[in-house]
Coordinates of C-alpha atoms and ligand atoms in Angstrom, one line a residue:
M1 CA 81.7 148.7 -130.1
P2 CA 78.5 146.4 -130.4
A3 CA 75.3 148.4 -131.0
N4 CA 73.8 147.6 -127.9
Y5 CA 76.9 148.9 -125.9
N6 CA 75.0 151.5 -124.2
E7 CA 71.9 149.8 -123.6
K8 CA 73.8 147.2 -121.5
Q9 CA 75.6 149.7 -119.5
I10 CA 72.2 151.4 -118.5
P11 CA 71.7 150.8 -114.6
I12 CA 68.1 149.5 -113.8
D13 CA 67.1 152.7 -111.4
T14 CA 68.4 154.9 -114.7
K15 CA 65.8 153.0 -117.0
I16 CA 62.9 153.2 -114.3
L17 CA 63.5 157.1 -113.7
K18 CA 64.0 157.3 -117.7
T19 CA 60.7 155.3 -118.4
L20 CA 58.7 157.3 -115.6
R21 CA 59.8 160.6 -117.0
S22 CA 59.0 159.9 -120.5
A23 CA 55.3 159.7 -119.3
G24 CA 55.5 163.6 -118.2
A25 CA 52.9 163.8 -115.7
G26 CA 51.3 160.5 -116.9
F27 CA 51.4 156.9 -115.5
V28 CA 53.5 154.0 -116.8
S29 CA 52.3 150.6 -116.3
G30 CA 54.2 148.1 -114.1
A31 CA 54.2 146.0 -117.0
D32 CA 55.6 148.6 -119.4
I33 CA 58.4 149.6 -116.8
A34 CA 59.0 145.7 -116.5
N35 CA 59.4 145.2 -120.2
T36 CA 61.6 148.1 -120.8
C37 CA 64.0 146.9 -118.0
G38 CA 63.8 143.5 -118.7
I39 CA 63.1 142.6 -115.2
S40 CA 59.9 141.3 -113.4
R41 CA 57.1 143.4 -112.1
A42 CA 57.7 142.3 -108.6
A43 CA 61.4 143.3 -109.0
I44 CA 60.2 146.9 -110.5
W45 CA 57.9 147.2 -107.1
L46 CA 61.2 146.7 -105.0
R47 CA 63.0 149.3 -107.0
I48 CA 60.3 151.7 -106.8
E49 CA 60.1 151.1 -103.0
S50 CA 63.9 151.8 -102.6
L51 CA 63.7 155.0 -104.8
R52 CA 61.0 156.2 -102.4
Q53 CA 63.4 155.4 -99.6
I54 CA 65.8 158.1 -100.6
G55 CA 63.0 160.8 -101.5
F56 CA 61.6 160.2 -104.8
E57 CA 57.7 160.6 -104.6
I58 CA 56.2 158.1 -106.9
E59 CA 52.6 157.4 -106.9
A60 CA 51.1 153.8 -107.5
V61 CA 47.4 153.2 -108.8
P62 CA 46.1 150.0 -109.6
H63 CA 45.6 149.5 -112.9
L64 CA 47.3 152.8 -114.2
G65 CA 50.8 152.0 -113.0
Y66 CA 53.0 154.5 -111.6
K67 CA 53.7 158.4 -111.9
L68 CA 56.6 160.3 -110.9
V69 CA 55.4 163.3 -109.0
S70 CA 58.9 164.6 -107.4
T71 CA 62.5 163.9 -106.9
P72 CA 64.9 164.9 -104.2
D73 CA 67.4 167.7 -104.5
L74 CA 70.0 165.4 -103.9
L75 CA 72.9 164.5 -106.4
I76 CA 72.0 160.7 -107.2
A77 CA 74.1 159.2 -110.2
D78 CA 71.2 157.4 -111.6
D79 CA 68.7 160.2 -111.4
I80 CA 71.2 162.5 -113.2
A81 CA 71.9 159.9 -115.9
S82 CA 68.1 159.5 -116.5
L83 CA 68.2 163.1 -117.4
L84 CA 70.9 162.9 -120.0
N85 CA 70.8 162.9 -123.8
E86 CA 71.3 159.5 -125.7
D87 CA 74.9 158.8 -126.6
V88 CA 76.6 161.3 -124.4
I89 CA 80.4 161.2 -124.1
I90 CA 80.5 163.5 -121.3
G91 CA 78.5 161.9 -118.5
R92 CA 78.7 158.4 -119.7
D93 CA 79.8 157.3 -116.3
I94 CA 79.0 159.4 -113.4
Q95 CA 80.1 158.9 -109.7
V96 CA 78.7 160.8 -106.6
Y97 CA 80.8 161.5 -103.3
T98 CA 79.3 162.5 -100.1
S99 CA 82.2 163.9 -99.3
T100 CA 85.8 164.1 -100.5
S101 CA 89.0 166.3 -100.7
S102 CA 88.6 167.9 -104.1
T103 CA 86.6 166.1 -107.0
N104 CA 89.6 166.9 -109.1
D105 CA 91.8 164.6 -107.1
I106 CA 89.7 161.7 -107.6
V107 CA 89.6 162.5 -111.7
L108 CA 93.2 162.8 -111.6
K109 CA 93.5 159.3 -110.2
L110 CA 91.0 158.3 -112.8
A111 CA 93.1 160.1 -115.5
T112 CA 96.2 158.3 -114.8
S113 CA 94.5 154.8 -114.7
N114 CA 93.7 155.2 -118.5
V115 CA 90.2 155.7 -117.8
A116 CA 88.1 156.8 -120.7
E117 CA 87.3 160.4 -121.3
G118 CA 83.8 161.6 -120.0
S119 CA 83.6 160.4 -116.5
V120 CA 82.0 162.8 -114.3
V121 CA 82.6 162.9 -110.5
F122 CA 80.5 165.2 -108.1
A123 CA 80.9 165.7 -104.5
E124 CA 78.0 166.9 -102.0
Y125 CA 80.9 168.5 -100.0
Q126 CA 84.5 169.2 -100.6
T127 CA 87.0 169.2 -97.6
N128 CA 89.8 170.9 -99.4
G129 CA 88.0 172.5 -102.7
R130 CA 90.9 174.2 -104.7
G131 CA 90.8 177.2 -106.9
R132 CA 93.9 178.2 -109.1
L133 CA 97.3 178.8 -107.6
G134 CA 96.9 177.1 -104.4
R135 CA 93.6 178.9 -103.4
S136 CA 90.7 177.4 -101.7
W137 CA 87.1 177.0 -103.2
I138 CA 84.2 177.1 -100.6
S139 CA 82.2 174.0 -101.1
P140 CA 79.4 173.8 -98.7
A141 CA 77.4 170.4 -98.1
K142 CA 74.2 170.0 -100.5
K143 CA 74.4 173.5 -101.6
G144 CA 76.4 173.4 -105.0
L145 CA 77.7 171.6 -107.8
W146 CA 80.9 170.8 -107.0
F147 CA 82.3 168.3 -109.9
S148 CA 85.0 167.3 -112.1
V149 CA 84.9 165.8 -116.0
L150 CA 87.7 163.6 -117.5
L151 CA 88.6 164.8 -120.8
R152 CA 91.2 163.6 -123.4
P153 CA 90.8 166.1 -126.4
N154 CA 92.8 165.7 -129.4
L155 CA 94.6 169.3 -129.0
S156 CA 98.0 170.2 -128.7
P157 CA 99.0 171.7 -125.2
Q158 CA 98.9 175.1 -126.6
L159 CA 95.2 174.9 -127.3
S160 CA 94.1 173.7 -124.0
S161 CA 92.7 177.2 -123.1
R162 CA 90.1 176.2 -125.6
I163 CA 88.7 173.8 -123.0
I164 CA 88.1 176.7 -120.5
I165 CA 86.3 178.8 -123.3
M166 CA 84.2 176.2 -123.9
A167 CA 83.0 175.2 -120.3
S168 CA 82.3 179.0 -119.6
T169 CA 80.0 179.2 -122.5
S170 CA 78.5 175.7 -121.7
L171 CA 77.9 177.0 -118.0
V172 CA 76.2 180.4 -119.2
K173 CA 74.0 178.6 -121.4
A174 CA 72.9 176.0 -119.0
I175 CA 72.3 178.3 -115.9
N176 CA 70.2 180.4 -118.6
Q177 CA 68.1 177.5 -119.8
V178 CA 67.4 176.5 -115.9
T179 CA 66.9 179.3 -114.3
G180 CA 66.5 182.1 -116.9
I181 CA 69.3 184.1 -115.4
Q182 CA 71.8 185.7 -117.8
A183 CA 75.3 185.2 -116.6
S184 CA 78.4 186.7 -118.0
I185 CA 81.9 185.4 -118.2
K186 CA 85.0 187.1 -116.8
W187 CA 87.9 185.9 -118.7
P188 CA 89.4 183.4 -118.0
N189 CA 87.3 181.2 -115.6
D190 CA 85.1 183.0 -113.6
I191 CA 80.9 183.1 -114.1
L192 CA 79.3 186.2 -113.0
I193 CA 75.9 187.4 -112.0
N194 CA 75.6 191.1 -111.4
G195 CA 79.5 191.4 -111.2
K196 CA 79.6 188.7 -108.5
K197 CA 81.2 185.1 -108.9
T198 CA 78.8 182.2 -108.9
A199 CA 80.8 179.7 -110.6
G200 CA 84.7 179.0 -111.2
I201 CA 86.6 176.6 -113.4
L202 CA 89.9 175.0 -112.5
T203 CA 91.6 172.8 -115.3
E204 CA 94.6 170.6 -114.4
I205 CA 96.6 169.0 -117.5
G206 CA 98.8 166.1 -118.2
T207 CA 100.9 166.2 -121.3
E208 CA 102.7 163.5 -123.2
L209 CA 105.3 164.5 -125.8
D210 CA 103.3 167.2 -127.8
K211 CA 100.0 166.0 -126.8
I212 CA 97.3 166.4 -124.3
N213 CA 97.0 163.0 -122.3
Y214 CA 94.1 164.2 -120.2
I215 CA 92.6 167.4 -118.8
V216 CA 90.4 167.4 -115.7
L217 CA 88.0 170.0 -115.8
G218 CA 86.8 171.0 -112.2
I219 CA 83.6 173.3 -111.9
G220 CA 82.2 174.8 -109.0
I221 CA 78.5 176.5 -109.2
N222 CA 77.2 178.1 -106.1
V223 CA 73.8 177.1 -106.5
N224 CA 71.6 177.3 -103.2
L225 CA 74.2 178.9 -101.2
S226 CA 72.7 181.7 -99.0
K227 CA 74.6 184.8 -97.9
G228 CA 75.5 183.0 -94.4
D229 CA 77.2 180.2 -96.4
L230 CA 79.9 182.2 -97.6
P231 CA 82.6 184.0 -95.5
Q232 CA 82.2 187.6 -94.8
T233 CA 85.6 188.2 -96.7
L234 CA 83.8 187.2 -99.9
S235 CA 80.4 189.0 -99.5
K236 CA 81.2 191.8 -102.0
T237 CA 82.6 189.3 -104.5
A238 CA 80.5 186.0 -104.4
T239 CA 77.3 185.0 -105.1
S240 CA 74.7 182.1 -105.7
L241 CA 71.9 181.3 -108.1
M242 CA 69.6 181.4 -105.1
I243 CA 70.6 184.4 -103.7
E244 CA 70.2 186.3 -107.5
S245 CA 67.1 184.7 -108.4
G246 CA 65.5 184.6 -105.0
S247 CA 64.4 180.8 -105.3
K248 CA 65.8 177.5 -104.8
V249 CA 67.3 175.7 -107.9
H250 CA 66.8 172.0 -108.5
R251 CA 70.3 170.8 -108.3
P252 CA 70.1 167.5 -110.2
T253 CA 68.0 169.5 -113.1
L254 CA 70.9 172.0 -113.4
A255 CA 73.5 169.3 -113.3
A256 CA 71.9 167.4 -116.1
A257 CA 71.6 170.5 -118.1
V258 CA 75.2 171.6 -117.4
I259 CA 76.5 167.9 -118.7
N260 CA 74.2 168.0 -121.7
Q261 CA 75.5 171.2 -122.6
L262 CA 79.0 170.5 -122.1
D263 CA 78.6 167.2 -124.2
S264 CA 77.4 169.2 -127.2
D265 CA 79.8 171.9 -126.9
Y266 CA 82.7 169.4 -126.6
K267 CA 81.5 167.6 -129.8
T268 CA 81.4 170.9 -131.5
L269 CA 84.7 171.6 -130.4
S270 CA 86.2 167.9 -131.3
K271 CA 84.8 168.4 -135.0
G272 CA 87.1 171.4 -135.2
N273 CA 84.5 174.3 -134.8
F274 CA 86.0 176.2 -132.2
T275 CA 85.0 179.5 -133.9
I276 CA 81.1 178.8 -133.3
I277 CA 81.9 178.2 -129.4
A278 CA 84.3 181.4 -129.8
E279 CA 81.6 183.7 -131.1
E280 CA 79.0 182.7 -128.5
W281 CA 81.6 183.3 -125.7
E282 CA 82.5 186.8 -126.9
R283 CA 78.9 187.5 -126.7
F284 CA 78.7 186.2 -123.1
C285 CA 82.2 187.6 -122.2
E286 CA 82.1 191.1 -120.3
T287 CA 86.0 191.5 -120.4
I288 CA 86.1 191.9 -124.1
G289 CA 85.9 195.8 -125.1
K290 CA 87.0 196.9 -121.4
N291 CA 90.1 198.2 -120.2
V292 CA 91.7 195.7 -118.1
T293 CA 94.6 195.2 -115.8
I294 CA 96.1 191.4 -115.9
H295 CA 98.3 190.0 -113.2
V296 CA 100.2 187.0 -114.6
G297 CA 102.5 186.0 -111.9
D298 CA 104.8 188.8 -111.3
R299 CA 103.8 190.8 -114.6
I300 CA 101.2 193.3 -115.1
I301 CA 99.6 193.7 -118.5
K302 CA 97.4 196.9 -118.7
G303 CA 95.3 197.6 -122.1
R304 CA 91.9 196.9 -123.7
A305 CA 90.8 193.1 -124.1
E306 CA 90.0 192.9 -127.8
A307 CA 89.1 189.3 -128.7
V308 CA 89.6 185.6 -127.7
D309 CA 92.1 184.2 -130.2
T310 CA 92.2 180.6 -131.7
D311 CA 94.1 179.0 -129.1
G312 CA 91.8 180.7 -126.4
S313 CA 94.4 183.3 -125.1
L314 CA 92.6 186.8 -124.7
M315 CA 94.2 189.5 -127.0
V316 CA 94.9 192.7 -125.2
R317 CA 95.9 195.9 -126.9
T318 CA 98.4 197.5 -124.8
Q319 CA 98.8 201.3 -124.0
H320 CA 101.9 201.2 -126.4
G321 CA 99.5 199.9 -129.1
R322 CA 101.1 196.3 -129.2
L323 CA 98.8 193.5 -129.4
E324 CA 99.6 190.8 -126.6
R325 CA 98.2 187.4 -126.2
V326 CA 97.5 186.4 -122.5
I327 CA 97.3 182.9 -121.9
G328 CA 96.2 183.2 -117.9
G329 CA 95.9 185.6 -115.3
D330 CA 93.8 187.5 -112.8
V331 CA 91.8 190.4 -114.5
T332 CA 90.6 193.6 -112.9
L333 CA 88.5 195.7 -115.1
E334 CA 89.2 199.3 -115.1
K335 CA 86.5 201.6 -115.1
Ligands
BT5_1 C1 88.4 179.1 -109.4 O1 89.8 179.4 -108.9 O2 87.4 179.8 -109.5 C2 88.1 177.6 -109.6 C3 87.3 177.1 -108.7 C4 87.0 175.7 -109.3 C5 86.3 175.1 -108.2 C6 85.9 173.3 -108.6 S1 84.7 172.5 -107.4 C7 85.1 171.2 -108.4 C8 86.5 171.1 -108.5 N1 87.2 170.4 -107.5 C9 88.0 171.6 -106.7 O3 88.8 171.3 -105.9 N2 87.8 172.6 -107.6 C10 87.2 172.3 -108.8 P1 90.0 181.0 -108.8 O4 90.0 181.7 -109.9 O5 91.6 180.7 -108.0 O6 89.1 181.4 -107.6 C11 89.5 181.1 -106.3 C12 89.0 182.3 -105.4 O7 87.7 182.7 -105.5 C13 89.7 182.1 -104.0 O8 90.6 182.6 -103.5 C14 88.2 183.2 -103.4 O9 88.8 184.2 -103.4 C15 87.1 182.9 -104.3 N3 86.1 182.0 -103.6 C16 86.4 180.7 -103.1 N4 85.1 179.9 -103.0 C17 84.2 180.8 -103.6 C18 83.1 180.4 -104.1 N5 82.3 179.2 -103.8 N6 82.0 181.2 -104.6 C19 82.6 182.3 -105.2 N7 84.2 182.7 -104.8 C20 84.9 181.8 -104.2

């Protein structure tokens, strides 16, 4: 790969926004932005005008240059990309759909078209958002983060649950960074605040012989939903970051924080350091140490959740004293 591979791929608007952000509350001269982007000052002016039209507030002062005052609460690929760390794998390509059936459907197509891992697809609205086992996921327009990530981890299919363990840990950390809220994890795939579901994870896996070909990691985060955005049937079990914190959360900021965190944790996992992630996960997980009932298909397992195993499965001490390894299922916590 040539040394300037990433440099070549960065779109102009991402570069402009990154340069403006690097000045913090200060100004950057048109000449400096033009230099960084390799285009004329007149062309920069045109790009700034088009950014203003989609809601970026950019101040221009003669002799000082440009200052980024505020950015819209919209998912815009160039904007999210401008907030990412250098050399990310997850997030190296970002696409945003205004509306789609399910972002997992789009990424499944990328997965089977040999696209490299790391693509992230967001939708402002999903007409057919999916949960596990054919359940549906409510995805109102411009209120949440509904997105999917294409991964091709070098793991055997038996270890694929590690990706859910990783993603739930990343979500708790990113939510805490941006909102200060300490969420918890309910094994296997729920992020809870005050006992109510704020985010869910759906992975879909393609295998080839004894290898994972792809994992589509689908994540739904209820960000600025108000109570009225959720159906009555979910009023006791679901919540959003806005409902819990009392204030709106800037979605592009959260989107970038989640991608940066996923990227960093994925790199830890890829280096073979799953135990670092598993230890964090256990600290955040409210299922560990509790008496649980787990429905796996028609089977019901009752016991005490003791730990997460190296493959990402839950270790449950049953009433008969046996240690059972549980791969997936629906957990009810017993009082
Ligand atoms: C999940 O399933 O929690 C996985 C959710 C994954 C959603 C993302 S959004 C981006 C990507 N594209 C998709 O199409 N999906 C992924 P599960 O554990 O089966 O939970 C589903 C259940 O949660 C439903 O049956 C409802 O009871 C409840 N539910 C539905 N929408 C919800 C919401 N927005 N917030 C909280 N609970 C919800």
